[in-house]
Amino acid sequence: MTIRWPTLVLAAWVSSVGAALAAESGPVKIGVLTDMSSVYSDVSGRGSVEAARLAIEDAGEVLGQKVELVAADHQHKPEVGSTLARRWFDVDGVDMITDVPNSAVGFAVSGVAEQYKKPALLLGSLSTDLTGTRCSFYTAVWGIDTYSQAKVLGNALVQAGGDSWFFLGADYAFGRGLAHDAAKIVEAGGGKVLGSVFAPLGSADFSSFLLKAQQSGAKIIGFANAAADTTNALKQADEFGIREGGQKIATFVIFLQDVKGLGLKAAQGLLLATPYYWDLDEPSRAFAKRFAERMGRPPSWGQAGVYSAVAHYLKAVKVAGTKDGTQVMNKMRALPVNDFMTHEGRLRLDGRLEREMYLFEVKAPSQSKGEWDLYTLVKRVPGDQAFRPIAEGGCSLVAAPNASR
């Protein structure tokens, strides 16, 4: 049998149009790309999936259909993250990806989202380049970033007399970016940076790195890492007697679960910057109660942020009346973000969600009234003071806001 090329071309065109129409008319589908089995699984992982599920349940039907949810483990490998994102967008009909704890994976997913013109709402990707030189119209950074942590915590410590620093960071984009941003904040405040070292993600032994930090004589040793890396380094620092010797430790990214695991005796007095704490106010407590009914404990700020991102995305889809990524991103920027952890937040053109941040101090054991009663509020920091000014990031969208998409 002879098949003519025009027939094949027509068949392919009909197939592609049919797939596109099916994708647009099908249910909204959200993908949680997370860490299910490694250093960030305790503060993202299954808890992030459940947070997304709560937001979906609260939204009800969207565009006349129930919202669907999928999840996968990116294994901290950019190639795995990009492959999953491509398959989700191209084959499985996913309309938005969220969470993504790891900046290197975040960059990979952002690139795929840009190609498919689908939203990527990142919680655990903290590099400021995502809203700077590598920004994308379709990528939003919904949580903290290296600038906010450096600004809120670094400023507080420098103003309290911590004018000499040494950094111990994670050896990938997030850790190096955080150390860089914190160094700029310290120097702008009149402090000095005496050196820095970087350990591989998931290191078990920090002794050689801590020895260099201790020998530097710096008043503050800044930990530019997160999760298990932070807690392991802090435990080993205490074994070295670093804090007993008079040096202070700044944990730029530490989660509620980390503090609980360390115990208040070890963690008391640490300052931390965060956009959410379960016991801050009644709305925060109400969400934490719902989350704990499923997970057995309060959420991390990242898990709470997944709820916030999914809820705002679904609200924008409803208002826009479509799943089209460009229209939805425009609507997400137009609508204020209001939920239990965000009050009149705004999604900027560069993709940064600007919201209030909080500086907390970890309580002493004698101050705590319950298992998860861990923090005392020190101060609130307005979003326009906590996050990098939009003009300073180098995002191309800011220079050409009306570029066609």
Short mmCIF file of C-alpha atoms in Angstrom, two decimals:
data_model
loop_
_atom_site.label_atom_id
_atom_site.label_comp_id
_atom_site.label_asym_id
_atom_site.label_seq_id
_atom_site.Cartn_x
_atom_site.Cartn_y
_atom_site.Cartn_z
CA MET A 1 0.00 0.00 0.00
CA THR A 2 1.28 3.49 -0.87
CA ILE A 3 0.91 6.30 1.67
CA ARG A 4 1.35 9.81 0.36
CA TRP A 5 3.37 12.35 2.39
CA PRO A 6 0.56 14.95 2.43
CA THR A 7 -1.64 12.34 4.11
CA LEU A 8 1.00 11.69 6.76
CA VAL A 9 1.47 15.41 7.39
CA LEU A 10 -2.28 15.92 7.72
CA ALA A 11 -2.55 12.97 10.10
CA ALA A 12 0.28 14.34 12.24
CA TRP A 13 -1.33 17.79 12.30
CA VAL A 14 -4.71 16.37 13.30
CA SER A 15 -3.03 14.31 16.02
CA SER A 16 -1.15 17.29 17.44
CA VAL A 17 -4.22 19.51 17.39
CA GLY A 18 -6.23 16.77 19.07
CA ALA A 19 -3.62 16.40 21.80
CA ALA A 20 -3.57 20.16 22.36
CA LEU A 21 -7.34 20.34 22.60
CA ALA A 22 -7.39 17.40 24.98
CA ALA A 23 -4.77 19.04 27.18
CA GLU A 24 -6.73 22.31 27.30
CA SER A 25 -10.08 20.66 27.97
CA GLY A 26 -8.83 18.10 30.50
CA PRO A 27 -8.61 18.60 34.26
CA VAL A 28 -6.02 20.88 35.81
CA LYS A 29 -3.07 18.71 36.83
CA ILE A 30 -0.36 19.74 39.31
CA GLY A 31 3.02 18.07 39.73
CA VAL A 32 4.96 18.18 43.01
CA LEU A 33 8.61 17.59 42.15
CA THR A 34 10.35 17.03 45.44
CA ASP A 35 12.88 15.15 47.56
CA MET A 36 11.33 11.92 48.77
CA SER A 37 14.42 10.17 50.08
CA SER A 38 17.39 12.46 50.75
CA VAL A 39 18.53 15.45 52.83
CA TYR A 40 15.43 17.62 52.26
CA SER A 41 12.78 14.90 52.43
CA ASP A 42 11.84 15.76 56.01
CA VAL A 43 11.04 19.38 55.16
CA SER A 44 9.56 18.80 51.69
CA GLY A 45 8.78 15.29 50.41
CA ARG A 46 5.49 13.72 51.41
CA GLY A 47 4.60 16.78 53.47
CA SER A 48 4.75 18.96 50.36
CA VAL A 49 2.49 16.52 48.54
CA GLU A 50 -0.05 16.61 51.37
CA ALA A 51 0.09 20.42 51.48
CA ALA A 52 -0.69 20.53 47.76
CA ARG A 53 -3.53 18.08 48.31
CA LEU A 54 -5.03 20.32 51.00
CA ALA A 55 -4.97 23.31 48.65
CA ILE A 56 -6.59 21.26 45.90
CA GLU A 57 -9.34 20.08 48.25
CA ASP A 58 -9.99 23.64 49.40
CA ALA A 59 -10.24 24.89 45.81
CA GLY A 60 -12.89 22.36 44.82
CA GLU A 61 -13.62 21.95 41.14
CA VAL A 62 -11.61 24.17 38.79
CA LEU A 63 -12.92 24.83 35.28
CA GLY A 64 -15.68 22.35 36.02
CA GLN A 65 -13.43 19.41 36.90
CA LYS A 66 -11.56 17.96 39.87
CA VAL A 67 -7.90 18.91 40.03
CA GLU A 68 -5.41 16.04 39.71
CA LEU A 69 -2.08 15.65 41.54
CA VAL A 70 1.10 13.77 40.69
CA ALA A 71 4.43 13.64 42.51
CA ALA A 72 7.98 12.42 41.91
CA ASP A 73 11.47 12.43 43.41
CA HIS A 74 14.07 14.44 41.45
CA GLN A 75 16.95 12.74 43.34
CA HIS A 76 18.83 16.08 43.40
CA LYS A 77 19.85 15.51 39.79
CA PRO A 78 19.10 18.29 37.27
CA GLU A 79 18.86 15.78 34.42
CA VAL A 80 16.28 13.76 36.35
CA GLY A 81 14.30 16.89 37.19
CA SER A 82 14.27 18.17 33.61
CA THR A 83 13.35 14.74 32.22
CA LEU A 84 10.43 14.42 34.63
CA ALA A 85 9.26 17.97 33.92
CA ARG A 86 9.39 17.37 30.16
CA ARG A 87 7.45 14.13 30.42
CA TRP A 88 4.88 15.70 32.74
CA PHE A 89 4.28 18.64 30.42
CA ASP A 90 4.54 16.77 27.12
CA VAL A 91 2.93 13.41 27.88
CA ASP A 92 1.08 13.46 31.18
CA GLY A 93 -0.74 16.78 30.80
CA VAL A 94 0.68 18.48 33.89
CA ASP A 95 -0.12 22.20 33.94
CA MET A 96 2.09 23.43 36.79
CA ILE A 97 5.10 22.15 38.75
CA THR A 98 5.88 23.17 42.32
CA ASP A 99 8.26 22.62 45.28
CA VAL A 100 11.66 21.57 43.69
CA PRO A 101 14.05 21.70 46.67
CA ASN A 102 17.48 22.19 45.04
CA SER A 103 18.53 25.22 43.02
CA ALA A 104 20.37 23.24 40.36
CA VAL A 105 17.23 21.22 39.70
CA GLY A 106 15.21 24.42 39.88
CA PHE A 107 17.21 25.94 37.02
CA ALA A 108 16.66 22.81 34.93
CA VAL A 109 12.91 22.77 35.58
CA SER A 110 12.64 26.51 34.93
CA GLY A 111 14.17 26.01 31.50
CA VAL A 112 11.67 23.29 30.62
CA ALA A 113 8.76 25.38 31.95
CA GLU A 114 9.88 28.27 29.75
CA GLN A 115 9.95 25.97 26.69
CA TYR A 116 6.43 24.66 27.34
CA LYS A 117 5.08 27.99 28.66
CA LYS A 118 3.88 26.34 31.87
CA PRO A 119 4.20 27.74 35.41
CA ALA A 120 6.93 26.51 37.78
CA LEU A 121 6.34 27.73 41.34
CA LEU A 122 9.51 26.99 43.28
CA LEU A 123 9.78 26.68 47.06
CA GLY A 124 13.08 24.96 47.74
CA SER A 125 15.16 26.51 44.94
CA LEU A 126 16.76 29.46 46.69
CA SER A 127 19.23 30.93 44.21
CA THR A 128 18.55 34.60 43.50
CA ASP A 129 19.60 34.03 39.89
CA LEU A 130 16.15 32.49 39.39
CA THR A 131 14.71 35.99 39.76
CA GLY A 132 17.82 37.69 38.39
CA THR A 133 19.99 36.94 35.38
CA ARG A 134 18.23 33.60 34.75
CA CYS A 135 14.67 34.74 35.40
CA SER A 136 11.73 33.42 33.37
CA PHE A 137 8.22 34.74 32.88
CA TYR A 138 6.90 31.29 33.81
CA THR A 139 8.98 30.76 36.98
CA ALA A 140 8.08 32.14 40.41
CA VAL A 141 10.12 31.79 43.59
CA TRP A 142 7.47 31.37 46.26
CA GLY A 143 9.63 30.93 49.36
CA ILE A 144 12.79 32.46 50.70
CA ASP A 145 15.96 33.00 48.69
CA THR A 146 19.61 33.53 49.45
CA TYR A 147 19.21 37.32 49.51
CA SER A 148 16.32 37.32 52.00
CA GLN A 149 18.15 35.03 54.40
CA ALA A 150 21.36 37.03 54.15
CA LYS A 151 19.53 40.34 54.55
CA VAL A 152 17.22 39.50 57.45
CA LEU A 153 19.63 37.41 59.52
CA GLY A 154 22.92 38.95 58.40
CA ASN A 155 21.77 42.49 59.13
CA ALA A 156 20.58 41.54 62.60
CA LEU A 157 23.89 39.91 63.54
CA VAL A 158 26.09 42.65 62.10
CA GLN A 159 24.06 45.28 63.94
CA ALA A 160 24.55 43.27 67.14
CA GLY A 161 28.34 43.44 66.79
CA GLY A 162 29.06 40.43 64.61
CA ASP A 163 31.49 42.23 62.32
CA SER A 164 33.82 39.37 61.27
CA TRP A 165 32.57 36.31 59.39
CA PHE A 166 33.64 32.95 57.99
CA PHE A 167 31.31 30.91 55.79
CA LEU A 168 30.81 27.15 55.64
CA GLY A 169 28.56 26.43 52.66
CA ALA A 170 27.10 23.62 50.57
CA ASP A 171 29.09 23.12 47.38
CA TYR A 172 26.42 23.85 44.77
CA ALA A 173 24.51 26.85 43.42
CA PHE A 174 22.45 27.46 46.57
CA GLY A 175 25.31 27.32 49.07
CA ARG A 176 27.73 29.41 47.04
CA GLY A 177 25.01 31.93 46.20
CA LEU A 178 23.99 32.26 49.84
CA ALA A 179 27.59 32.78 50.99
CA HIS A 180 28.07 35.38 48.25
CA ASP A 181 24.89 37.28 49.14
CA ALA A 182 25.63 37.14 52.87
CA ALA A 183 29.18 38.42 52.31
CA LYS A 184 27.80 41.44 50.47
CA ILE A 185 25.37 42.19 53.31
CA VAL A 186 28.12 41.84 55.92
CA GLU A 187 30.51 44.09 54.03
CA ALA A 188 27.80 46.67 53.35
CA GLY A 189 27.22 46.83 57.09
CA GLY A 190 30.90 47.47 57.79
CA GLY A 191 31.89 43.89 58.59
CA LYS A 192 34.70 41.73 57.18
CA VAL A 193 34.65 38.26 55.61
CA LEU A 194 37.71 36.26 56.66
CA GLY A 195 37.17 33.25 54.39
CA SER A 196 34.86 30.49 53.20
CA VAL A 197 34.85 26.73 52.58
CA PHE A 198 32.32 24.54 50.78
CA ALA A 199 31.38 20.94 51.59
CA PRO A 200 29.63 18.48 49.24
CA LEU A 201 25.85 18.12 49.67
CA GLY A 202 25.09 15.37 52.18
CA SER A 203 28.52 15.40 53.83
CA ALA A 204 28.85 13.25 56.95
CA ASP A 205 32.11 14.72 58.22
CA PHE A 206 32.54 18.50 58.55
CA SER A 207 35.59 18.37 60.80
CA SER A 208 38.14 19.77 58.33
CA PHE A 209 35.79 22.58 57.31
CA LEU A 210 34.92 23.47 60.90
CA LEU A 211 38.58 23.50 61.87
CA LYS A 212 39.28 26.17 59.24
CA ALA A 213 36.29 28.18 60.46
CA GLN A 214 37.44 27.91 64.06
CA GLN A 215 41.02 28.89 63.22
CA SER A 216 39.83 31.96 61.32
CA GLY A 217 38.91 33.65 64.59
CA ALA A 218 35.74 35.07 63.04
CA LYS A 219 33.07 36.22 65.48
CA ILE A 220 30.35 34.63 63.32
CA ILE A 221 30.51 31.36 61.40
CA GLY A 222 27.76 31.45 58.79
CA PHE A 223 26.30 28.11 57.69
CA ALA A 224 25.29 28.51 54.03
CA ASN A 225 23.61 25.10 53.85
CA ALA A 226 20.31 23.55 54.88
CA ALA A 227 18.44 20.63 56.46
CA ALA A 228 20.62 17.65 57.43
CA ASP A 229 23.79 19.46 56.34
CA THR A 230 23.03 22.27 58.79
CA THR A 231 22.14 20.03 61.72
CA ASN A 232 25.11 17.71 61.21
CA ALA A 233 27.52 20.65 60.94
CA LEU A 234 26.01 22.26 64.06
CA LYS A 235 26.32 19.07 66.11
CA GLN A 236 29.94 18.66 65.06
CA ALA A 237 30.65 22.33 65.76
CA ASP A 238 29.52 21.79 69.34
CA GLU A 239 31.79 18.75 69.57
CA PHE A 240 34.65 21.08 68.57
CA GLY A 241 33.56 23.53 71.28
CA ILE A 242 33.15 26.35 68.78
CA ARG A 243 30.27 28.08 70.52
CA GLU A 244 31.75 27.44 73.96
CA GLY A 245 34.88 29.17 72.69
CA GLY A 246 32.94 32.36 72.01
CA GLN A 247 32.26 32.12 68.27
CA LYS A 248 28.62 32.36 67.21
CA ILE A 249 26.96 30.33 64.47
CA ALA A 250 24.48 31.80 62.01
CA THR A 251 22.16 29.21 60.45
CA PHE A 252 20.80 30.98 57.39
CA VAL A 253 18.41 28.20 56.39
CA ILE A 254 17.13 26.06 59.25
CA PHE A 255 13.73 24.42 59.42
CA LEU A 256 11.35 23.78 62.29
CA GLN A 257 12.03 20.04 61.98
CA ASP A 258 15.78 20.70 62.22
CA VAL A 259 15.40 22.60 65.49
CA LYS A 260 13.13 19.91 66.89
CA GLY A 261 15.67 17.24 65.97
CA LEU A 262 18.55 19.15 67.54
CA GLY A 263 16.61 19.82 70.74
CA LEU A 264 16.29 23.18 72.48
CA LYS A 265 19.33 22.59 74.67
CA ALA A 266 21.53 22.49 71.55
CA ALA A 267 19.63 25.02 69.44
CA GLN A 268 18.65 27.67 72.02
CA GLY A 269 19.59 31.20 71.10
CA LEU A 270 19.91 30.60 67.37
CA LEU A 271 18.38 33.34 65.23
CA LEU A 272 16.56 32.42 62.04
CA ALA A 273 14.63 34.09 59.24
CA THR A 274 11.47 32.48 57.89
CA PRO A 275 8.21 33.40 56.10
CA TYR A 276 6.11 31.07 58.28
CA TYR A 277 5.96 29.62 61.79
CA TRP A 278 3.06 27.44 62.82
CA ASP A 279 2.39 29.30 66.11
CA LEU A 280 2.74 32.88 64.84
CA ASP A 281 -0.99 33.64 64.84
CA GLU A 282 -4.40 31.97 64.66
CA PRO A 283 -4.49 31.44 60.85
CA SER A 284 -1.02 29.84 61.03
CA ARG A 285 -2.15 27.55 63.85
CA ALA A 286 -5.33 26.59 62.01
CA PHE A 287 -3.42 25.41 58.94
CA ALA A 288 -0.84 23.64 61.08
CA LYS A 289 -3.61 21.72 62.84
CA ARG A 290 -5.03 20.48 59.52
CA PHE A 291 -1.58 19.55 58.27
CA ALA A 292 -0.68 17.75 61.51
CA GLU A 293 -3.82 15.63 61.27
CA ARG A 294 -2.27 14.06 58.18
CA MET A 295 1.44 14.27 58.88
CA GLY A 296 1.63 14.08 62.67
CA ARG A 297 3.46 17.41 63.11
CA PRO A 298 3.37 21.05 61.98
CA PRO A 299 4.61 21.97 58.48
CA SER A 300 7.95 23.48 57.54
CA TRP A 301 7.80 26.88 55.86
CA GLY A 302 8.40 25.12 52.54
CA GLN A 303 5.48 22.75 52.98
CA ALA A 304 3.24 25.63 54.03
CA GLY A 305 4.50 27.50 50.98
CA VAL A 306 3.49 24.69 48.65
CA TYR A 307 -0.09 25.12 49.87
CA SER A 308 0.14 28.87 49.28
CA ALA A 309 1.54 28.47 45.76
CA VAL A 310 -1.00 25.86 44.69
CA ALA A 311 -3.91 27.81 46.19
CA HIS A 312 -2.93 31.03 44.40
CA TYR A 313 -2.35 29.21 41.12
CA LEU A 314 -5.79 27.58 41.24
CA LYS A 315 -7.39 30.91 42.12
CA ALA A 316 -5.71 32.46 39.08
CA VAL A 317 -6.89 29.62 36.81
CA LYS A 318 -10.46 30.15 37.99
CA VAL A 319 -10.31 33.91 37.44
CA ALA A 320 -8.59 33.57 34.06
CA GLY A 321 -11.03 30.87 32.97
CA THR A 322 -8.23 28.92 31.29
CA LYS A 323 -5.18 26.74 31.98
CA ASP A 324 -3.09 28.65 29.44
CA GLY A 325 0.23 29.24 31.19
CA THR A 326 0.78 32.78 29.90
CA GLN A 327 -2.67 33.99 30.87
CA VAL A 328 -2.48 32.29 34.25
CA MET A 329 0.92 33.80 35.07
CA ASN A 330 -0.40 37.24 34.14
CA LYS A 331 -3.36 36.71 36.44
CA MET A 332 -1.15 35.44 39.26
CA ARG A 333 0.84 38.66 39.06
CA ALA A 334 -2.31 40.78 38.95
CA LEU A 335 -3.97 39.18 41.99
CA PRO A 336 -2.71 39.88 45.53
CA VAL A 337 -1.58 36.81 47.47
CA ASN A 338 -3.57 36.35 50.66
CA ASP A 339 -3.59 33.23 52.80
CA PHE A 340 -2.63 32.05 56.28
CA MET A 341 1.07 32.88 55.71
CA THR A 342 0.92 35.76 53.24
CA HIS A 343 -0.85 39.10 53.63
CA GLU A 344 -1.19 41.29 50.54
CA GLY A 345 1.80 39.64 48.94
CA ARG A 346 2.61 40.44 45.33
CA LEU A 347 4.21 38.35 42.60
CA ARG A 348 6.68 40.66 40.88
CA LEU A 349 7.53 40.64 37.18
CA ASP A 350 10.90 39.00 37.94
CA GLY A 351 9.11 36.06 39.59
CA ARG A 352 9.80 36.96 43.21
CA LEU A 353 6.86 36.68 45.61
CA GLU A 354 7.32 39.68 47.88
CA ARG A 355 5.91 39.08 51.35
CA GLU A 356 6.63 39.82 54.98
CA MET A 357 9.46 37.89 56.65
CA TYR A 358 10.06 37.15 60.32
CA LEU A 359 13.15 37.00 62.53
CA PHE A 360 12.81 34.42 65.31
CA GLU A 361 15.00 33.24 68.17
CA VAL A 362 15.02 29.61 69.29
CA LYS A 363 13.69 29.29 72.84
CA ALA A 364 15.54 27.92 75.82
CA PRO A 365 14.12 24.65 77.21
CA SER A 366 12.66 26.50 80.20
CA GLN A 367 10.67 28.80 77.88
CA SER A 368 8.98 26.08 75.86
CA LYS A 369 5.43 25.06 76.77
CA GLY A 370 5.02 22.20 74.33
CA GLU A 371 6.70 19.79 71.93
CA TRP A 372 6.70 22.22 68.98
CA ASP A 373 6.82 25.48 70.97
CA LEU A 374 10.27 26.38 69.68
CA TYR A 375 10.48 30.04 68.56
CA THR A 376 10.05 33.54 69.94
CA LEU A 377 9.31 36.35 67.47
CA VAL A 378 12.04 39.01 67.44
CA LYS A 379 10.75 41.25 64.66
CA ARG A 380 8.77 41.49 61.44
CA VAL A 381 10.54 42.59 58.26
CA PRO A 382 8.44 44.08 55.41
CA GLY A 383 8.83 42.33 52.07
CA ASP A 384 10.30 45.37 50.32
CA GLN A 385 13.10 45.35 52.92
CA ALA A 386 13.63 41.59 53.08
CA PHE A 387 13.97 40.84 49.36
CA ARG A 388 16.32 42.21 46.72
CA PRO A 389 14.97 45.29 44.92
CA ILE A 390 13.67 44.32 41.50
CA ALA A 391 15.94 46.81 39.75
CA GLU A 392 19.08 45.20 41.17
CA GLY A 393 18.59 41.63 39.97
CA GLY A 394 19.38 41.96 36.29
CA CYS A 395 16.19 40.20 35.15
CA SER A 396 15.60 40.79 31.44
CA LEU A 397 11.83 40.89 32.00
CA VAL A 398 12.21 44.08 34.01
CA ALA A 399 14.08 45.79 31.18
CA ALA A 400 11.55 44.63 28.57
CA PRO A 401 8.24 44.10 30.41
CA ASN A 402 6.12 44.08 27.24
CA ALA A 403 8.13 41.51 25.29
CA SER A 404 5.92 39.08 23.38
CA ARG A 405 5.40 35.59 24.82
#
